[in-house]
Coordinates of C-alpha atoms and ligand atoms in Angstrom, one line a residue:
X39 CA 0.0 0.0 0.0
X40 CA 1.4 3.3 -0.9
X41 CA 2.5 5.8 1.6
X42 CA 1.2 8.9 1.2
X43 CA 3.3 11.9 2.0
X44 CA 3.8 14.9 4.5
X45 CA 3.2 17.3 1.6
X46 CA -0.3 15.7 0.5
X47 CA -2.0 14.7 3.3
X48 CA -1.2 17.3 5.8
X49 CA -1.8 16.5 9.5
X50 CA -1.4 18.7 12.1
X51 CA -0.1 18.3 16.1
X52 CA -3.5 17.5 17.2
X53 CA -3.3 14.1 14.2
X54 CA -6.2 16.5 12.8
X55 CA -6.7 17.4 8.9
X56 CA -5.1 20.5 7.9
X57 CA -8.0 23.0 6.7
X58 CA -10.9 21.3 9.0
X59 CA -8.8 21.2 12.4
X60 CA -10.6 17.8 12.9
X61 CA -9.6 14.0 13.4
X62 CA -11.2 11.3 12.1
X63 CA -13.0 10.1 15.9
X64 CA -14.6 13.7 15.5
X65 CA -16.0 13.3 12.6
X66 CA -20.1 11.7 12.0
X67 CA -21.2 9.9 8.9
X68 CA -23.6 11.7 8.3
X69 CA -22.7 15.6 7.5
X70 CA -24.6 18.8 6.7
X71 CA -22.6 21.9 5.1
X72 CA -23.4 25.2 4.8
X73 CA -21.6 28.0 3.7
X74 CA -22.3 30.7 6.3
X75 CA -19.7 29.6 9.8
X76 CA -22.5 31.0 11.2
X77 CA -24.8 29.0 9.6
X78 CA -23.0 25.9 11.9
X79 CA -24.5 26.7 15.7
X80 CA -27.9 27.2 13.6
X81 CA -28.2 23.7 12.9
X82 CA -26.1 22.3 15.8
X83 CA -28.5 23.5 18.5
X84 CA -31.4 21.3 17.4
X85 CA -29.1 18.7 18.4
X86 CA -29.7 16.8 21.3
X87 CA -26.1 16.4 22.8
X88 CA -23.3 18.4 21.0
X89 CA -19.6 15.8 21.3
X90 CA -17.2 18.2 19.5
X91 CA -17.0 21.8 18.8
X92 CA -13.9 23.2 16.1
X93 CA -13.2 25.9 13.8
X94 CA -10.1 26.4 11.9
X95 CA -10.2 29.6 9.4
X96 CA -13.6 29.9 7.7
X97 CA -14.3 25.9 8.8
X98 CA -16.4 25.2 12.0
X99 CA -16.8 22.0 12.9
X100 CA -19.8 20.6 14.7
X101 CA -20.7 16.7 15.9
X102 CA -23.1 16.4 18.0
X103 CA -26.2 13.9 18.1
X104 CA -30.1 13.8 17.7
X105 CA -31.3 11.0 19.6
X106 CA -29.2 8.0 18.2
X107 CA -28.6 9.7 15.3
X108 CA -24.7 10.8 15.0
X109 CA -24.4 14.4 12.9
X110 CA -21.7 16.7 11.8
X111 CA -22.3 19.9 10.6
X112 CA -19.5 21.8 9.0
X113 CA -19.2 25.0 7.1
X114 CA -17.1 24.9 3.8
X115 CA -17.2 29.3 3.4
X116 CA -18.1 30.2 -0.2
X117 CA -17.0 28.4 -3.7
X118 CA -16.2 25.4 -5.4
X119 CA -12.1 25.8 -4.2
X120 CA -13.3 26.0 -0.8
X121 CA -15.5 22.2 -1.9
X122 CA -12.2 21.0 -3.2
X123 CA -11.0 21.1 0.4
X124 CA -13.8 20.7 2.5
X125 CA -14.8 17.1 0.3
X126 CA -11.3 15.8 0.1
X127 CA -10.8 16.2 3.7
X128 CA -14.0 14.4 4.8
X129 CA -13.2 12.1 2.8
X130 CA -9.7 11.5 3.8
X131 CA -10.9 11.3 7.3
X132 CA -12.6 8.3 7.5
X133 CA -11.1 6.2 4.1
X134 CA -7.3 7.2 4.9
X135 CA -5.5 5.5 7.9
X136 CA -3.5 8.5 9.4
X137 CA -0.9 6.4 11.1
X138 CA 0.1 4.3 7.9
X139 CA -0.7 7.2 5.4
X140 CA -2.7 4.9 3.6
X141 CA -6.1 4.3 2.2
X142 CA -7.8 1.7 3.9
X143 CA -8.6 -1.2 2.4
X144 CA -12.6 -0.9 3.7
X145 CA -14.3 2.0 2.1
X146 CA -16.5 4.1 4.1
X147 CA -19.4 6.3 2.6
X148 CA -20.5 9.3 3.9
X149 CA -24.1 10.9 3.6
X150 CA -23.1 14.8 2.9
X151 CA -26.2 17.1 2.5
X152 CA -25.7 20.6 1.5
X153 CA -28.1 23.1 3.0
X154 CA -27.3 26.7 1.4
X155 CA -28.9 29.8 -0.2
X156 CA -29.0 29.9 -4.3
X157 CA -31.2 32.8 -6.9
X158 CA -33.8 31.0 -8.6
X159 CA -33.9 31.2 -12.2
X160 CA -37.2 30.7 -13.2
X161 CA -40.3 32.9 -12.3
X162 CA -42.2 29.9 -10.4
X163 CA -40.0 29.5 -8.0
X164 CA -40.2 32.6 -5.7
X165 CA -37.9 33.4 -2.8
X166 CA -38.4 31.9 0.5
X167 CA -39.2 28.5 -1.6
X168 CA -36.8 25.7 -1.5
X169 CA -34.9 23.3 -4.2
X170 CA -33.6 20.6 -4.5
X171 CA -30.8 19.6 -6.8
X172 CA -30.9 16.9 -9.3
X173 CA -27.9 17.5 -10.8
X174 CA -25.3 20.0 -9.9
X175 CA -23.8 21.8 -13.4
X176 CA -20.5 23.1 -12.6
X177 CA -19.2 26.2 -15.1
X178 CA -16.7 26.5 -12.7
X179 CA -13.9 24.2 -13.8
X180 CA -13.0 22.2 -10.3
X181 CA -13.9 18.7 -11.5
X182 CA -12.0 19.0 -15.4
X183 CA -9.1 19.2 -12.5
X184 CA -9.9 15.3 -12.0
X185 CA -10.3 12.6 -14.1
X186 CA -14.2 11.9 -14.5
X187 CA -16.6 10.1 -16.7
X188 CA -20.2 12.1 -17.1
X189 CA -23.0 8.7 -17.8
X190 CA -24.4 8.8 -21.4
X191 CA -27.9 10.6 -20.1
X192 CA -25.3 13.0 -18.8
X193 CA -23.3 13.5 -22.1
X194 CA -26.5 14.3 -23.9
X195 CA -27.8 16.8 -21.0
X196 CA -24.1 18.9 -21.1
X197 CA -23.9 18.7 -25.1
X198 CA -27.6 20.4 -25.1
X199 CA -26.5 23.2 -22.2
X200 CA -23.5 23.8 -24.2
X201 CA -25.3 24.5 -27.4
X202 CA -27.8 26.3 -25.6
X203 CA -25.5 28.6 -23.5
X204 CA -22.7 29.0 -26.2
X205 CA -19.9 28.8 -23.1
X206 CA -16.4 28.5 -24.8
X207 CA -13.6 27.2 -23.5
X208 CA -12.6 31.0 -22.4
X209 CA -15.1 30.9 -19.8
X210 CA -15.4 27.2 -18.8
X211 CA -15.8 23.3 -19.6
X212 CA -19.3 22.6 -18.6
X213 CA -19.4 19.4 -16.7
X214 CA -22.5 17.5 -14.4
X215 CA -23.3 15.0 -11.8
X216 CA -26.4 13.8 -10.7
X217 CA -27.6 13.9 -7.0
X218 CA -28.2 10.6 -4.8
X219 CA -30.8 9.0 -5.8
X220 CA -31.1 7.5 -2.5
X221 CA -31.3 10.4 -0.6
X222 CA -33.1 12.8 -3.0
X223 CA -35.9 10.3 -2.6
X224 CA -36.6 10.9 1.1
X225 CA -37.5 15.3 -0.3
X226 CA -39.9 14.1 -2.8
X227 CA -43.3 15.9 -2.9
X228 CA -42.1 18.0 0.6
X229 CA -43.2 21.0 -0.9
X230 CA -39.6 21.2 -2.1
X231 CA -39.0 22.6 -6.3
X232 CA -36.5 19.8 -8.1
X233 CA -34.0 21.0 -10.9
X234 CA -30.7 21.2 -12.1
X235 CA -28.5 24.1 -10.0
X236 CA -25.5 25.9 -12.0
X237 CA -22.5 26.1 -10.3
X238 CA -20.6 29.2 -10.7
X239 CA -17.1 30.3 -10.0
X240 CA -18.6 33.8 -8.5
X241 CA -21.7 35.6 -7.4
X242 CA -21.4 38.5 -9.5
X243 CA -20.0 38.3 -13.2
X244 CA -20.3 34.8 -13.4
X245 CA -24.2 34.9 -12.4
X246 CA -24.8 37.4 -14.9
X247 CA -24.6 40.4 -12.2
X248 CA -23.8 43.9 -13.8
X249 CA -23.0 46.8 -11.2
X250 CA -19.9 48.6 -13.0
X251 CA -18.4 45.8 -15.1
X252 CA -19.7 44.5 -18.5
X253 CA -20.3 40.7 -19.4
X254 CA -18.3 38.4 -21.7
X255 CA -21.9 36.8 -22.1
X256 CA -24.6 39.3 -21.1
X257 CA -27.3 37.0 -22.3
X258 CA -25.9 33.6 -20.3
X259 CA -29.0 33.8 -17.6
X260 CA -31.7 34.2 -19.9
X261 CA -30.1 31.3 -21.7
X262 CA -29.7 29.2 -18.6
X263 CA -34.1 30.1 -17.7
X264 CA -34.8 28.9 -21.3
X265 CA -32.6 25.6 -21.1
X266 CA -34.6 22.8 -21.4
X267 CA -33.6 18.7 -22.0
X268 CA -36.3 16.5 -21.4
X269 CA -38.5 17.1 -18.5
X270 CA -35.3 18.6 -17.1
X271 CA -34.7 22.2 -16.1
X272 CA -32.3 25.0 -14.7
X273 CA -34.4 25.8 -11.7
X274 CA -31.3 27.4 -9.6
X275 CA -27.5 28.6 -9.7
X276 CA -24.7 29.2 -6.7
X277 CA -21.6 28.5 -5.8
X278 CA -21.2 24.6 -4.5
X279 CA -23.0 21.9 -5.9
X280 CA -21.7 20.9 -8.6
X281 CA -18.3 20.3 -6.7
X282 CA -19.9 18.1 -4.1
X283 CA -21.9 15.9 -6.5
X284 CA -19.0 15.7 -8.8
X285 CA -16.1 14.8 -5.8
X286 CA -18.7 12.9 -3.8
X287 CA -18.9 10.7 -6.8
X288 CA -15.6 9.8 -7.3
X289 CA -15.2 9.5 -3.8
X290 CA -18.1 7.3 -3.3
X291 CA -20.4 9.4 -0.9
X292 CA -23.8 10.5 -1.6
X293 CA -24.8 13.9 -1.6
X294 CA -27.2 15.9 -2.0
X295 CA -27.7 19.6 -2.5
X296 CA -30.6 22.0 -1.0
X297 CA -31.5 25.6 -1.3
X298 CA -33.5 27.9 0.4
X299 CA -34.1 30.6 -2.5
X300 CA -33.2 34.0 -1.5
X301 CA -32.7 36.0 -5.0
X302 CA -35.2 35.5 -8.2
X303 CA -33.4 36.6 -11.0
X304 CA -36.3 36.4 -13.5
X305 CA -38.4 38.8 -11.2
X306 CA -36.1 40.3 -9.7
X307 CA -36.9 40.2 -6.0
X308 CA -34.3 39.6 -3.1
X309 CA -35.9 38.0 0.2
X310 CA -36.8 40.4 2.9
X311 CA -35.8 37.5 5.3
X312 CA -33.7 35.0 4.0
X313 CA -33.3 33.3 7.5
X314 CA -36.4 32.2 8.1
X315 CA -36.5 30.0 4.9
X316 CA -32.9 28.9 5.6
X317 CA -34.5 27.9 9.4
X318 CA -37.3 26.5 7.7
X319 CA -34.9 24.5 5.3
X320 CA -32.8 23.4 8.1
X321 CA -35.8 22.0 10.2
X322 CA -36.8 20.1 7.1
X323 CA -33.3 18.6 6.9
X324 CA -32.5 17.3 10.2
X325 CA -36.1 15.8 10.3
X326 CA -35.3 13.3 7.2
X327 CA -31.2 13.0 8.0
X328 CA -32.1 12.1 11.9
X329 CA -34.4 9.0 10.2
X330 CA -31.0 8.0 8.0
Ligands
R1P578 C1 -23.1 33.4 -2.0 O1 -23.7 34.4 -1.3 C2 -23.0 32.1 -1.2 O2 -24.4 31.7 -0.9 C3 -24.7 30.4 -1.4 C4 -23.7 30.3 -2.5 O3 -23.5 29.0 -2.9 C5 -22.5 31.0 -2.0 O4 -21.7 30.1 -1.1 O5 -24.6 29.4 -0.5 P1 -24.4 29.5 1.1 O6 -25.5 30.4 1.6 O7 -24.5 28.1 1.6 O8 -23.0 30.1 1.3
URA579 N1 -26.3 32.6 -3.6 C1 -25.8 32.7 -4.9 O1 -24.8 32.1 -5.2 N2 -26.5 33.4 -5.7 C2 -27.6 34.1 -5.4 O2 -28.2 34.8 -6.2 C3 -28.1 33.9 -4.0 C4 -27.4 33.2 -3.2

């Protein structure tokens, strides 16, 4: 078994990851990010007991349990560079033995469940409504870092965005990975809006936002609300998705991605209270995670 070194997987004096701050005991199997550090203590006081409290940088640490039910709740900041990081090193918690530097030869999977904010992109979905992702569509480049494989119901979804949008290769290589199945199930017909969420590399240019700056591709939202495939849809973009449901593929987790809406782009509106349907979203969440 290969050794893997000092430089790659860095550990620090406590035997904890680098960026997280947190060893593999400390870590649950079943993890909710958010984006917001503060978002952390919003979920982690509906827990019943709380085990272990960390923050290193922009990532706070959580574990705590509901009942039987073991949770972490961690806070990856904002962007797919920050899910580069925040994935690998849950991952490389619990399927890397720290003392040999070695995968192990058991893999363990990990339930990771994103609960963020995102701007709608289609008129029917207003703010303070929720969504969840089917398939995260990164136009922000992390995963063409890796070596993946989109499925042939995939390959025809991205080749019709592409044509749709127009995106060259100055901007971005469009990739996509469906949600779990598995866990997407248990937010069926909850009141909850289901679609594919854009990724972006920023909240401004890159979602179409003008204050003084022009666009490479002024017309790239109206593009993304027209986009249809199927029965599919663009219902949603932000800044994460696509970089969970891409790495927890190849890792061999399931994910999935929800969003309490606080911008409409089509109409728009910005919420006058964003927390309460981020509360709301959270409440929803723990509910059906606590039953995994
Ligand atoms: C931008 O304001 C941030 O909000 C969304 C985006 O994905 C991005 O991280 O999610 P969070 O509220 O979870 O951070
Ligand atoms: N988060 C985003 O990334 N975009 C929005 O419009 C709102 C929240």
């Amino acid at each position: 078994m290969q050794r893997i070194p000092e430089s790659e997987l860095i550990i620090n004096h406590r035997g904890a990851i680098y960026h997280l701050d947190v060893r593999p005991e400390e870590l649950a199997h079943t993890i909710i990010t958010v984006g917001d550090p503060d978002r952390v203590p919003a979920v982690s006081k509906h827990f019943d007991r709380m085990e272990v409290q960390r923050q290193h940088r922009e990532f706070v640490t959580h574990t705590g349990y509901i009942g039987q039910k073991r949770l972490s709740v961690v806070s990856t900041g904002i962007g797919p560079d920050n899910i580069d990081i925040v994935l690998n090193e849950l991952d490389a918690l619990v399927n890397i033995d720290f003392d040999s530097r070695t995968i192990k030869p058991e893999h363990t999977l990990l339930n990771i469940i994103r609960v963020g904010t995102s701007g709608a992109l289609q008129a029917d979905i207003p703010v303070d409504s929720w969504v969840v992702s089917t398939h995260g569509l990164g136009i922000d480049n992390l995963m063409n870092f890796y070596r993946h494989e989109e499925n042939d119901s995939e390959k025809q979804l991205l080749q019709a965005f592409i044509t749709q949008t127009q995106l060259n290769h100055r901007i971005s290589q469009p990739y996509i990975s469906a949600g779990s199945a598995s866990l997407m199930k248990h937010f069926a017909g909850e009141g909850i809006h289901a679609g594919i969420t854009v990724t972006c590399p920023g909240f401004y240019g890159p979602q179409g936002r003008v204050l003084r700056l022009g666009l490479s591709n002024p017309n790239l939202i109206d593009r993304l609300t027209d986009f249809t495939f199927g029965q599919h849809r663009i219902t949603n973009f932000e800044m994460e998705t696509s970089g969970i449901y891409g790495l927890g593929r190849l890792l061999g987790h399931h994910c999935l991605s929800l969003s309490a809406i606080v911008a409409n782009r089509v109409v728009k509106e910005f919420s006058k209270d964003g927390s309460l349907a981020v509360q709301g979203l959270i409440t929803k969440t723990l509910e059906v995670v606590s039953t995994l």
